[in-house]
mmCIF file of C-alpha atoms and ligand atoms in Angstrom:
data_model
loop_
_atom_site.group_PDB
_atom_site.id
_atom_site.type_symbol
_atom_site.label_atom_id
_atom_site.label_comp_id
_atom_site.label_asym_id
_atom_site.label_seq_id
_atom_site.Cartn_x
_atom_site.Cartn_y
_atom_site.Cartn_z
ATOM 1 C CA MET K 1 46.893 163.635 47.187
ATOM 2 C CA SER K 2 43.508 164.268 45.875
ATOM 3 C CA ALA K 3 41.609 167.595 46.139
ATOM 4 C CA SER K 4 39.624 168.078 49.383
ATOM 5 C CA LEU K 5 35.807 167.208 49.267
ATOM 6 C CA SER K 6 32.797 168.905 50.898
ATOM 7 C CA LEU K 7 30.649 166.643 53.020
ATOM 8 C CA THR K 8 26.920 167.256 52.869
ATOM 9 C CA TYR K 9 24.030 165.898 55.047
ATOM 10 C CA LYS K 10 20.589 166.344 53.677
ATOM 11 C CA LYS K 11 17.742 165.459 56.203
ATOM 12 C CA VAL K 12 19.732 162.528 57.578
ATOM 13 C CA ASP K 13 17.519 160.416 59.927
ATOM 14 C CA LYS K 14 18.642 157.397 61.857
ATOM 15 C CA ILE K 15 16.302 155.238 63.796
ATOM 16 C CA PHE K 16 17.553 152.210 65.604
ATOM 17 C CA ASN K 17 15.292 149.197 66.194
ATOM 18 C CA LYS K 18 12.831 150.735 63.635
ATOM 19 C CA GLU K 19 10.707 147.688 63.603
ATOM 20 C CA GLY K 20 11.180 146.656 67.251
ATOM 21 C CA LYS K 21 9.374 147.696 70.373
ATOM 22 C CA ASP K 22 11.721 150.382 71.469
ATOM 23 C CA PRO K 23 12.780 152.403 68.401
ATOM 24 C CA VAL K 24 15.419 155.161 69.135
ATOM 25 C CA ARG K 25 15.574 158.189 66.757
ATOM 26 C CA ALA K 26 19.288 158.982 67.125
ATOM 27 C CA LEU K 27 19.363 161.615 64.264
ATOM 28 C CA LYS K 28 16.563 163.936 63.386
ATOM 29 C CA GLU K 29 16.707 165.494 59.786
ATOM 30 C CA VAL K 30 20.331 166.452 60.092
ATOM 31 C CA SER K 31 21.238 168.914 57.345
ATOM 32 C CA PHE K 32 24.392 170.820 56.955
ATOM 33 C CA THR K 33 27.622 170.962 54.743
ATOM 34 C CA ILE K 34 31.169 170.662 55.805
ATOM 35 C CA GLU K 35 33.527 172.743 53.477
ATOM 36 C CA PRO K 36 36.309 171.037 51.550
ATOM 37 C CA GLY K 37 39.464 170.845 53.816
ATOM 38 C CA GLU K 38 37.480 171.889 56.847
ATOM 39 C CA LEU K 39 38.299 170.710 60.336
ATOM 40 C CA PHE K 40 34.776 170.412 61.792
ATOM 41 C CA CYS K 41 33.823 169.592 65.378
ATOM 42 C CA LEU K 42 30.840 167.767 66.471
ATOM 43 C CA LEU K 43 30.042 168.669 70.081
ATOM 44 C CA GLY K 44 27.320 167.375 72.317
ATOM 45 C CA PRO K 45 26.678 165.562 75.525
ATOM 46 C CA SER K 46 26.894 161.717 75.710
ATOM 47 C CA GLY K 47 24.182 160.004 73.810
ATOM 48 C CA CYS K 48 23.298 162.939 71.530
ATOM 49 C CA GLY K 49 24.158 161.042 68.339
ATOM 50 C CA LYS K 50 27.788 161.923 67.606
ATOM 51 C CA THR K 51 29.118 158.365 67.051
ATOM 52 C CA THR K 52 25.999 157.590 65.034
ATOM 53 C CA LEU K 53 26.464 160.447 62.627
ATOM 54 C CA LEU K 54 30.059 159.482 62.148
ATOM 55 C CA ARG K 55 29.208 155.761 61.558
ATOM 56 C CA CYS K 56 26.511 156.776 59.016
ATOM 57 C CA THR K 57 29.005 159.071 57.351
ATOM 58 C CA ALA K 58 31.353 156.010 57.012
ATOM 59 C CA GLY K 59 28.518 153.896 55.801
ATOM 60 C CA LEU K 60 28.996 151.524 58.900
ATOM 61 C CA GLU K 61 25.339 152.236 59.660
ATOM 62 C CA SER K 62 22.712 152.668 57.047
ATOM 63 C CA ILE K 63 20.531 155.726 57.371
ATOM 64 C CA SER K 64 16.686 155.584 57.756
ATOM 65 C CA GLY K 65 16.118 158.678 55.653
ATOM 66 C CA GLY K 66 17.868 161.414 53.818
ATOM 67 C CA SER K 67 21.154 161.427 51.960
ATOM 68 C CA ILE K 68 24.974 161.995 52.465
ATOM 69 C CA PHE K 69 27.225 163.398 49.667
ATOM 70 C CA TYR K 70 31.031 163.274 49.530
ATOM 71 C CA GLY K 71 31.296 166.329 47.150
ATOM 72 C CA GLU K 72 28.858 165.904 44.457
ATOM 73 C CA LYS K 73 28.666 162.271 44.884
ATOM 74 C CA ASN K 74 25.716 160.693 46.721
ATOM 75 C CA VAL K 75 27.193 157.838 48.755
ATOM 76 C CA THR K 76 24.124 157.034 50.736
ATOM 77 C CA SER K 77 23.873 153.368 49.362
ATOM 78 C CA ILE K 78 27.608 152.872 48.833
ATOM 79 C CA PRO K 79 28.974 150.324 51.276
ATOM 80 C CA PRO K 80 31.724 151.321 53.674
ATOM 81 C CA PHE K 81 34.623 149.388 51.889
ATOM 82 C CA ARG K 82 33.901 151.404 48.698
ATOM 83 C CA ARG K 83 34.169 154.640 50.688
ATOM 84 C CA ASN K 84 37.657 156.064 51.084
ATOM 85 C CA ILE K 85 37.308 156.929 54.803
ATOM 86 C CA GLY K 86 40.010 157.229 57.538
ATOM 87 C CA MET K 87 38.802 156.533 61.034
ATOM 88 C CA VAL K 88 40.303 157.051 64.426
ATOM 89 C CA PHE K 89 38.624 155.843 67.770
ATOM 90 C CA GLN K 90 38.939 156.658 71.417
ATOM 91 C CA SER K 91 40.231 153.162 72.016
ATOM 92 C CA PHE K 92 43.025 153.479 69.348
ATOM 93 C CA ALA K 93 41.962 149.994 68.221
ATOM 94 C CA LEU K 94 45.439 149.123 66.998
ATOM 95 C CA TYR K 95 46.283 145.457 66.106
ATOM 96 C CA PRO K 96 48.437 144.202 69.071
ATOM 97 C CA HIS K 97 49.645 141.176 67.147
ATOM 98 C CA MET K 98 51.274 143.419 64.376
ATOM 99 C CA ASN K 99 54.276 145.694 64.832
ATOM 100 C CA VAL K 100 53.760 149.525 64.278
ATOM 101 C CA TYR K 101 54.809 149.414 60.666
ATOM 102 C CA GLU K 102 52.318 146.638 59.796
ATOM 103 C CA ASN K 103 49.658 148.531 61.783
ATOM 104 C CA VAL K 104 50.161 151.701 59.630
ATOM 105 C CA ALA K 105 50.642 149.771 56.395
ATOM 106 C CA TYR K 106 47.463 147.745 56.755
ATOM 107 C CA GLY K 107 45.212 150.113 54.746
ATOM 108 C CA LEU K 108 47.719 149.927 51.931
ATOM 109 C CA ARG K 109 47.985 146.130 51.950
ATOM 110 C CA VAL K 110 44.226 145.820 51.804
ATOM 111 C CA ARG K 111 44.542 148.092 48.743
ATOM 112 C CA LYS K 112 47.298 145.737 47.268
ATOM 113 C CA THR K 113 49.807 148.646 47.126
ATOM 114 C CA PRO K 114 53.305 147.464 46.063
ATOM 115 C CA GLU K 115 55.873 147.050 48.779
ATOM 116 C CA ALA K 116 58.170 149.940 47.653
ATOM 117 C CA ALA K 117 55.216 152.357 47.731
ATOM 118 C CA VAL K 118 54.097 151.001 51.082
ATOM 119 C CA ARG K 119 57.526 151.614 52.748
ATOM 120 C CA LYS K 120 57.581 155.206 51.229
ATOM 121 C CA LYS K 121 54.135 156.141 52.440
ATOM 122 C CA VAL K 122 54.484 154.679 55.873
ATOM 123 C CA THR K 123 57.798 156.527 56.294
ATOM 124 C CA GLU K 124 56.299 159.749 55.145
ATOM 125 C CA ILE K 125 53.273 159.487 57.437
ATOM 126 C CA MET K 126 55.154 158.509 60.389
ATOM 127 C CA ASP K 127 57.248 161.572 59.930
ATOM 128 C CA LEU K 128 54.124 163.603 59.525
ATOM 129 C CA VAL K 129 52.681 162.354 62.992
ATOM 130 C CA GLY K 130 56.164 162.792 64.671
ATOM 131 C CA LEU K 131 57.084 159.271 65.115
ATOM 132 C CA PRO K 132 60.148 158.584 62.797
ATOM 133 C CA ASP K 133 62.115 157.074 65.653
ATOM 134 C CA VAL K 134 59.381 154.674 66.792
ATOM 135 C CA LEU K 135 59.322 153.405 63.239
ATOM 136 C CA LYS K 136 63.026 152.589 63.364
ATOM 137 C CA ARG K 137 62.509 150.585 66.472
ATOM 138 C CA ASN K 138 59.277 149.211 65.041
ATOM 139 C CA PRO K 139 57.811 147.626 68.414
ATOM 140 C CA SER K 140 54.434 146.236 69.019
ATOM 141 C CA PRO K 141 51.937 149.073 69.707
ATOM 142 C CA THR K 142 51.388 147.807 73.299
ATOM 143 C CA ALA K 143 54.960 148.965 73.994
ATOM 144 C CA LEU K 144 54.023 152.603 73.251
ATOM 145 C CA SER K 145 52.493 155.364 75.405
ATOM 146 C CA GLY K 146 48.888 156.397 74.935
ATOM 147 C CA GLY K 147 49.992 159.489 73.113
ATOM 148 C CA GLN K 148 52.237 157.560 70.763
ATOM 149 C CA GLN K 149 49.534 154.901 70.164
ATOM 150 C CA GLN K 150 47.100 157.649 69.225
ATOM 151 C CA ARG K 151 49.514 158.975 66.745
ATOM 152 C CA VAL K 152 49.995 155.631 65.115
ATOM 153 C CA ALA K 153 46.086 155.362 64.893
ATOM 154 C CA VAL K 154 46.161 158.722 63.143
ATOM 155 C CA ALA K 155 48.972 157.531 60.936
ATOM 156 C CA ARG K 156 47.039 154.375 60.032
ATOM 157 C CA ALA K 157 43.847 156.285 59.131
ATOM 158 C CA LEU K 158 45.880 158.752 56.854
ATOM 159 C CA VAL K 159 48.255 156.388 55.078
ATOM 160 C CA TYR K 160 45.903 155.706 52.121
ATOM 161 C CA ASP K 161 44.934 159.322 51.583
ATOM 162 C CA PRO K 162 41.309 158.974 52.697
ATOM 163 C CA GLU K 163 38.856 161.348 51.095
ATOM 164 C CA ILE K 164 37.265 162.105 54.637
ATOM 165 C CA LEU K 165 38.855 161.721 57.946
ATOM 166 C CA LEU K 166 36.525 160.882 61.005
ATOM 167 C CA LEU K 167 37.771 161.003 64.486
ATOM 168 C CA ASP K 168 35.654 159.737 67.414
ATOM 169 C CA GLU K 169 36.794 161.273 70.758
ATOM 170 C CA PRO K 170 40.257 160.400 69.730
ATOM 171 C CA LEU K 171 41.856 162.098 72.702
ATOM 172 C CA ALA K 172 39.502 160.902 75.541
ATOM 173 C CA ASN K 173 41.836 158.310 76.903
ATOM 174 C CA LEU K 174 44.787 160.605 77.265
ATOM 175 C CA ASP K 175 45.488 162.678 80.295
ATOM 176 C CA ALA K 176 44.789 166.391 80.284
ATOM 177 C CA LYS K 177 48.129 167.805 79.346
ATOM 178 C CA LEU K 178 48.747 165.308 76.615
ATOM 179 C CA ARG K 179 45.209 165.968 75.295
ATOM 180 C CA ARG K 180 45.995 169.655 74.945
ATOM 181 C CA HIS K 181 49.261 168.921 73.038
ATOM 182 C CA MET K 182 47.560 166.232 70.762
ATOM 183 C CA ARG K 183 44.696 168.561 69.806
ATOM 184 C CA ALA K 184 47.269 170.936 68.513
ATOM 185 C CA GLU K 185 49.042 168.078 66.713
ATOM 186 C CA ILE K 186 45.893 166.967 65.106
ATOM 187 C CA ARG K 187 45.140 170.498 63.898
ATOM 188 C CA ARG K 188 48.666 170.838 62.579
ATOM 189 C CA ILE K 189 48.456 167.439 60.635
ATOM 190 C CA GLN K 190 44.967 168.155 59.329
ATOM 191 C CA LYS K 191 46.006 171.633 58.027
ATOM 192 C CA ILE K 192 48.937 169.933 56.048
ATOM 193 C CA THR K 193 46.888 167.035 54.642
ATOM 194 C CA LYS K 194 43.724 169.261 53.986
ATOM 195 C CA ILE K 195 41.619 166.271 54.392
ATOM 196 C CA THR K 196 38.087 167.189 55.211
ATOM 197 C CA THR K 197 37.724 166.038 58.767
ATOM 198 C CA ILE K 198 35.022 165.625 61.560
ATOM 199 C CA PHE K 199 36.405 165.485 65.063
ATOM 200 C CA VAL K 200 33.861 164.358 67.690
ATOM 201 C CA THR K 201 34.107 165.350 71.278
ATOM 202 C CA HIS K 202 31.931 166.023 74.287
ATOM 203 C CA ASP K 203 34.602 168.462 75.621
ATOM 204 C CA GLN K 204 33.648 171.961 74.658
ATOM 205 C CA GLU K 205 37.092 173.366 75.329
ATOM 206 C CA GLU K 206 38.513 170.860 73.018
ATOM 207 C CA ALA K 207 35.980 171.608 70.345
ATOM 208 C CA MET K 208 36.458 175.361 70.549
ATOM 209 C CA ALA K 209 40.307 174.931 70.400
ATOM 210 C CA ILE K 210 40.390 172.471 67.549
ATOM 211 C CA GLY K 211 37.630 173.194 65.059
ATOM 212 C CA ASP K 212 37.434 175.576 62.151
ATOM 213 C CA ARG K 213 33.671 175.485 62.853
ATOM 214 C CA LEU K 214 31.502 173.398 65.272
ATOM 215 C CA ALA K 215 28.098 171.957 65.467
ATOM 216 C CA VAL K 216 26.355 171.447 68.738
ATOM 217 C CA LEU K 217 24.193 168.378 68.695
ATOM 218 C CA ARG K 218 21.439 167.796 71.241
ATOM 219 C CA ASP K 219 19.235 164.653 71.100
ATOM 220 C CA GLY K 220 19.942 163.961 67.445
ATOM 221 C CA ILE K 221 19.253 167.626 66.344
ATOM 222 C CA VAL K 222 21.843 170.206 65.222
ATOM 223 C CA GLU K 223 21.268 173.069 67.613
ATOM 224 C CA GLN K 224 23.765 175.515 66.030
ATOM 225 C CA ILE K 225 26.754 175.659 63.679
ATOM 226 C CA GLY K 226 29.386 178.346 63.625
ATOM 227 C CA THR K 227 32.907 179.141 64.624
ATOM 228 C CA SER K 228 33.780 179.036 68.293
ATOM 229 C CA ASN K 229 33.504 182.839 68.424
ATOM 230 C CA GLU K 230 30.085 182.888 66.776
ATOM 231 C CA LEU K 231 28.775 180.228 69.198
ATOM 232 C CA TYR K 232 30.218 182.010 72.183
ATOM 233 C CA LYS K 233 29.052 185.471 71.294
ATOM 234 C CA ASN K 234 25.648 184.586 69.807
ATOM 235 C CA PRO K 235 24.301 181.275 71.141
ATOM 236 C CA ASN K 236 20.867 180.782 69.623
ATOM 237 C CA SER K 237 19.607 178.936 72.680
ATOM 238 C CA ALA K 238 20.158 178.660 76.423
ATOM 239 C CA PHE K 239 21.407 175.057 75.755
ATOM 240 C CA VAL K 240 24.130 176.178 73.441
ATOM 241 C CA ALA K 241 25.120 179.029 75.724
ATOM 242 C CA ASN K 242 25.527 176.650 78.598
ATOM 243 C CA PHE K 243 27.477 174.205 76.571
ATOM 244 C CA ILE K 244 29.874 176.492 75.026
ATOM 245 C CA GLY K 245 31.514 178.168 78.025
ATOM 246 C CA LYS K 246 29.724 179.227 81.233
ATOM 247 C CA MET K 247 26.648 181.347 81.367
ATOM 248 C CA ASN K 248 24.791 182.678 84.399
ATOM 249 C CA PHE K 249 21.092 182.609 84.014
ATOM 250 C CA PHE K 250 18.250 184.859 85.489
ATOM 251 C CA TYR K 251 14.494 184.289 85.075
ATOM 252 C CA GLY K 252 12.455 187.397 84.445
ATOM 253 C CA SER K 253 9.363 188.740 82.725
ATOM 254 C CA ILE K 254 9.037 191.359 80.087
ATOM 255 C CA THR K 255 7.630 194.687 81.343
ATOM 256 C CA ALA K 256 7.858 196.779 78.147
ATOM 257 C CA VAL K 257 8.859 196.506 74.551
ATOM 258 C CA GLN K 258 9.634 199.741 72.835
ATOM 259 C CA ASN K 259 12.429 201.890 71.070
ATOM 260 C CA LYS K 260 14.335 198.674 70.125
ATOM 261 C CA GLN K 261 14.644 197.819 73.864
ATOM 262 C CA ILE K 262 13.196 195.045 76.016
ATOM 263 C CA ALA K 263 12.628 195.842 79.669
ATOM 264 C CA VAL K 264 12.736 192.784 81.808
ATOM 265 C CA ASP K 265 11.716 192.557 85.468
ATOM 266 C CA ILE K 266 14.108 190.225 87.493
ATOM 267 C CA ASP K 267 12.820 189.901 91.094
ATOM 268 C CA SER K 268 11.465 193.525 90.963
ATOM 269 C CA ARG K 269 14.618 195.050 89.440
ATOM 270 C CA VAL K 270 13.958 196.216 85.913
ATOM 271 C CA TYR K 271 16.848 195.768 83.355
ATOM 272 C CA THR K 272 16.767 197.238 79.902
ATOM 273 C CA PHE K 273 18.275 195.064 77.077
ATOM 274 C CA PRO K 274 18.854 196.263 73.532
ATOM 275 C CA GLU K 275 16.949 194.125 70.887
ATOM 276 C CA GLU K 276 20.260 192.702 69.496
ATOM 277 C CA THR K 277 20.609 190.670 72.815
ATOM 278 C CA LEU K 278 17.471 188.595 71.783
ATOM 279 C CA ALA K 279 18.741 184.954 70.871
ATOM 280 C CA GLN K 280 18.171 184.112 67.222
ATOM 281 C CA ARG K 281 16.146 181.030 68.154
ATOM 282 C CA PHE K 282 13.602 183.344 69.953
ATOM 283 C CA THR K 283 10.558 182.821 67.809
ATOM 284 C CA GLU K 284 7.598 183.864 69.774
ATOM 285 C CA GLN K 285 6.095 187.361 69.599
ATOM 286 C CA LEU K 286 7.498 189.572 72.453
ATOM 287 C CA ALA K 287 4.648 190.533 74.736
ATOM 288 C CA VAL K 288 4.489 192.146 78.151
ATOM 289 C CA GLY K 289 4.328 189.515 80.965
ATOM 290 C CA MET K 290 6.232 186.939 78.799
ATOM 291 C CA LYS K 291 8.717 184.827 80.850
ATOM 292 C CA VAL K 292 12.287 185.065 79.576
ATOM 293 C CA LEU K 293 15.738 183.817 80.487
ATOM 294 C CA VAL K 294 18.456 186.195 80.693
ATOM 295 C CA GLY K 295 21.976 184.966 80.283
ATOM 296 C CA ALA K 296 25.327 186.670 81.188
ATOM 297 C CA ARG K 297 28.740 185.421 80.764
ATOM 298 C CA PRO K 298 31.140 185.487 83.784
ATOM 299 C CA GLU K 299 32.902 188.291 82.221
ATOM 300 C CA HIS K 300 29.738 190.411 81.844
ATOM 301 C CA LEU K 301 28.796 190.377 85.525
ATOM 302 C CA TYR K 302 30.489 192.574 87.993
ATOM 303 C CA ILE K 303 30.739 192.572 91.863
ATOM 304 C CA SER K 304 31.186 195.290 94.352
ATOM 305 C CA LYS K 305 31.223 195.695 98.034
ATOM 306 C CA GLU K 306 28.741 198.642 97.875
ATOM 307 C CA LYS K 307 25.176 198.256 96.985
ATOM 308 C CA MET K 308 24.578 199.651 93.394
ATOM 309 C CA GLU K 309 21.493 200.513 91.473
ATOM 310 C CA ASN K 310 19.676 197.421 90.438
ATOM 311 C CA SER K 311 22.223 195.105 91.943
ATOM 312 C CA ILE K 312 21.681 191.544 93.130
ATOM 313 C CA GLN K 313 22.932 190.453 96.488
ATOM 314 C CA GLY K 314 25.036 187.299 97.103
ATOM 315 C CA THR K 315 27.816 185.715 99.205
ATOM 316 C CA VAL K 316 31.239 184.994 97.855
ATOM 317 C CA ASN K 317 31.963 181.222 98.304
ATOM 318 C CA ILE K 318 35.320 180.965 96.481
ATOM 319 C CA ILE K 319 37.773 183.116 94.856
ATOM 320 C CA GLN K 320 40.026 181.502 92.287
ATOM 321 C CA HIS K 321 43.114 183.021 90.494
ATOM 322 C CA LEU K 322 42.854 181.737 86.909
ATOM 323 C CA GLY K 323 45.760 183.666 85.451
ATOM 324 C CA GLN K 324 43.976 186.246 83.226
ATOM 325 C CA VAL K 325 41.012 186.680 85.417
ATOM 326 C CA ILE K 326 39.948 186.302 89.025
ATOM 327 C CA ARG K 327 36.868 183.986 89.268
ATOM 328 C CA TYR K 328 34.425 184.751 92.023
ATOM 329 C CA GLU K 329 31.905 182.019 92.765
ATOM 330 C CA VAL K 330 28.928 183.807 94.352
ATOM 331 C CA GLN K 331 25.907 182.230 95.983
ATOM 332 C CA CYS K 332 23.013 184.220 94.808
ATOM 333 C CA HIS K 333 20.171 184.977 97.274
ATOM 334 C CA MET K 334 17.436 185.167 94.821
ATOM 335 C CA ASP K 335 15.146 182.361 93.592
ATOM 336 C CA VAL K 336 15.030 183.749 90.046
ATOM 337 C CA ALA K 337 18.777 183.285 89.380
ATOM 338 C CA ASP K 338 21.388 180.488 89.261
ATOM 339 C CA LYS K 339 22.206 179.883 92.892
ATOM 340 C CA GLN K 340 25.881 179.518 92.068
ATOM 341 C CA MET K 341 27.236 182.377 89.873
ATOM 342 C CA GLU K 342 30.534 182.627 88.210
ATOM 343 C CA ILE K 343 31.812 186.087 87.908
ATOM 344 C CA ASP K 344 35.162 186.971 86.362
ATOM 345 C CA MET K 345 36.813 190.201 87.186
ATOM 346 C CA ASP K 346 40.154 191.469 85.624
ATOM 347 C CA ASP K 347 41.642 192.064 89.124
ATOM 348 C CA MET K 348 41.182 191.210 92.666
ATOM 349 C CA VAL K 349 38.478 193.451 94.049
ATOM 350 C CA GLU K 350 39.779 195.153 97.153
ATOM 351 C CA GLY K 351 38.104 194.485 100.367
ATOM 352 C CA ILE K 352 36.115 191.363 99.151
ATOM 353 C CA GLY K 353 37.087 187.989 100.561
ATOM 354 C CA GLU K 354 35.438 184.592 100.757
ATOM 355 C CA GLY K 355 32.249 184.573 102.929
ATOM 356 C CA ASP K 356 31.682 188.330 102.254
ATOM 357 C CA GLU K 357 28.386 189.763 101.066
ATOM 358 C CA VAL K 358 28.637 191.463 97.632
ATOM 359 C CA TYR K 359 26.405 193.160 95.049
ATOM 360 C CA ILE K 360 26.196 191.873 91.412
ATOM 361 C CA THR K 361 25.442 194.082 88.485
ATOM 362 C CA LEU K 362 25.070 193.071 84.862
ATOM 363 C CA ASP K 363 26.171 194.527 81.661
ATOM 364 C CA GLU K 364 22.802 194.642 79.864
ATOM 365 C CA LYS K 365 24.346 195.370 76.373
ATOM 366 C CA SER K 366 26.360 191.919 76.573
ATOM 367 C CA ALA K 367 23.620 189.873 77.929
ATOM 368 C CA SER K 368 21.525 187.355 75.909
ATOM 369 C CA VAL K 369 17.789 187.078 76.214
ATOM 370 C CA PHE K 370 16.468 183.574 75.475
ATOM 371 C CA SER K 371 12.964 182.066 75.420
ATOM 372 C CA VAL K 372 12.258 179.850 78.554
ATOM 373 C CA GLU K 373 10.397 177.128 76.819
ATOM 374 C CA GLY K 374 12.316 173.919 76.341
ATOM 375 C CA GLU K 375 15.441 175.234 77.882
ATOM 376 C CA ARG K 376 17.277 173.677 80.767
HETATM 377 N N1 LIG I 401 23.265 149.982 67.794
HETATM 378 C C1 LIG I 401 22.426 150.734 68.543
HETATM 379 N N2 LIG I 401 21.160 150.313 68.837
HETATM 380 C C2 LIG I 401 20.176 151.001 69.413
HETATM 381 N N3 LIG I 401 20.450 152.283 70.030
HETATM 382 C C3 LIG I 401 21.777 152.847 69.670
HETATM 383 C C4 LIG I 401 22.640 152.153 68.926
HETATM 384 N N4 LIG I 401 23.696 152.924 68.910
HETATM 385 C C5 LIG I 401 23.413 153.982 69.493
HETATM 386 N N5 LIG I 401 22.181 154.090 69.992
HETATM 387 C C6 LIG I 401 21.350 155.051 70.653
HETATM 388 O O1 LIG I 401 21.448 156.205 69.920
HETATM 389 C C7 LIG I 401 21.541 157.499 70.627
HETATM 390 C C8 LIG I 401 22.825 158.110 70.120
HETATM 391 O O2 LIG I 401 24.026 157.299 70.487
HETATM 392 P P1 LIG I 401 25.539 157.842 70.126
HETATM 393 O O3 LIG I 401 25.529 158.199 68.718
HETATM 394 O O4 LIG I 401 26.439 156.657 70.538
HETATM 395 O O5 LIG I 401 25.860 159.001 71.059
HETATM 396 P P2 LIG I 401 27.165 159.816 71.388
HETATM 397 O O6 LIG I 401 28.186 159.266 70.430
HETATM 398 O O7 LIG I 401 26.877 161.157 71.070
HETATM 399 O O8 LIG I 401 27.530 159.553 72.868
HETATM 400 C C9 LIG I 401 21.663 156.945 72.165
HETATM 401 O O9 LIG I 401 20.374 157.092 72.594
HETATM 402 C C10 LIG I 401 22.055 155.483 71.971
HETATM 403 O O10 LIG I 401 21.655 154.758 73.045
HETATM 404 MG MG1 LIG I 402 29.974 158.406 71.019
#
């Protein structure tokens, strides 16, 4: 096995139909580096450019600007068949007319590997993906379950020791339980092989669970890169905050900025936020009267039966037991907030049932203050 490579994008641009009448700029100056051996997630809504970035990485699409490096090697103009890439797709894309063994062996046959080495490698890789028995029976892939087919697809991509592994929504066709199991499997396999890997998904829970780090993509732009924890705790925009877990939003305006604190009026209640709560992407100069968006995670809002200082009134719609927390869905009465709030409490709050009026308070130290422009 060769040493793991880094993967670097420098101002990568992709424009489809560049000369046509409806050009689409699918990637906009994408620049970042994936570390050698890293399991990196690309996360973003449908149409944001995830597949395009993968296809450009593999050389299946040429790029319109910028460059791509495998380690120190600039591969921008190297055709796909000269790049040693493993790919796995949502649709599995196994060859139905070949048995499982031949499906997995395919990449080695193309590389003219001797039969004995093929047998050894296919056996090894099928062990690694947890399918030694399937290999013994060696049926057509159409006779396998969805989860097994996906394992075969992973085996087929790994068998020739690719320098980079690219997985495009590989679990999207599996049911929820199998998906959770398979993402742990993919992480296990990736950590053994140490092949630098990009895992694409639109499912934030999946991205947070599987990735060493993740990039959130929006309209061809990398919004933020970090570990799950960094993105959850310090989202640099309201978009990322809302994409990585739930965030409740309030509209307010600044009434004072002093002593490293920002006072914000939300519907005539004044809250005071420490300056650390200001999102990184906040570029404008703070000024009195400026509109801001205040975000609070479900675990940073509290409800009570009694009216409290600076509390916001709402009606409990639904109460759900989620194991570790109790989630209260509360319909807020104010125009300046999300109508439907999610509030997580450690325990059932005595005396509060569905349909009851409650008062919401917010932990100012744990909130995030975002600029309003361009969000939502
Ligand atoms: N071959 C193509 N020709 C024209 N536009 C394309 C092509 N492939 C993708 N696009 C456009 O590029 C954008 C990004 O697409 P894609 O990378 O498939 O998004 P994702 O995988 O994140 O859902 C979309 O607007 C899509 O319509
Ligand atoms: Mg896609």
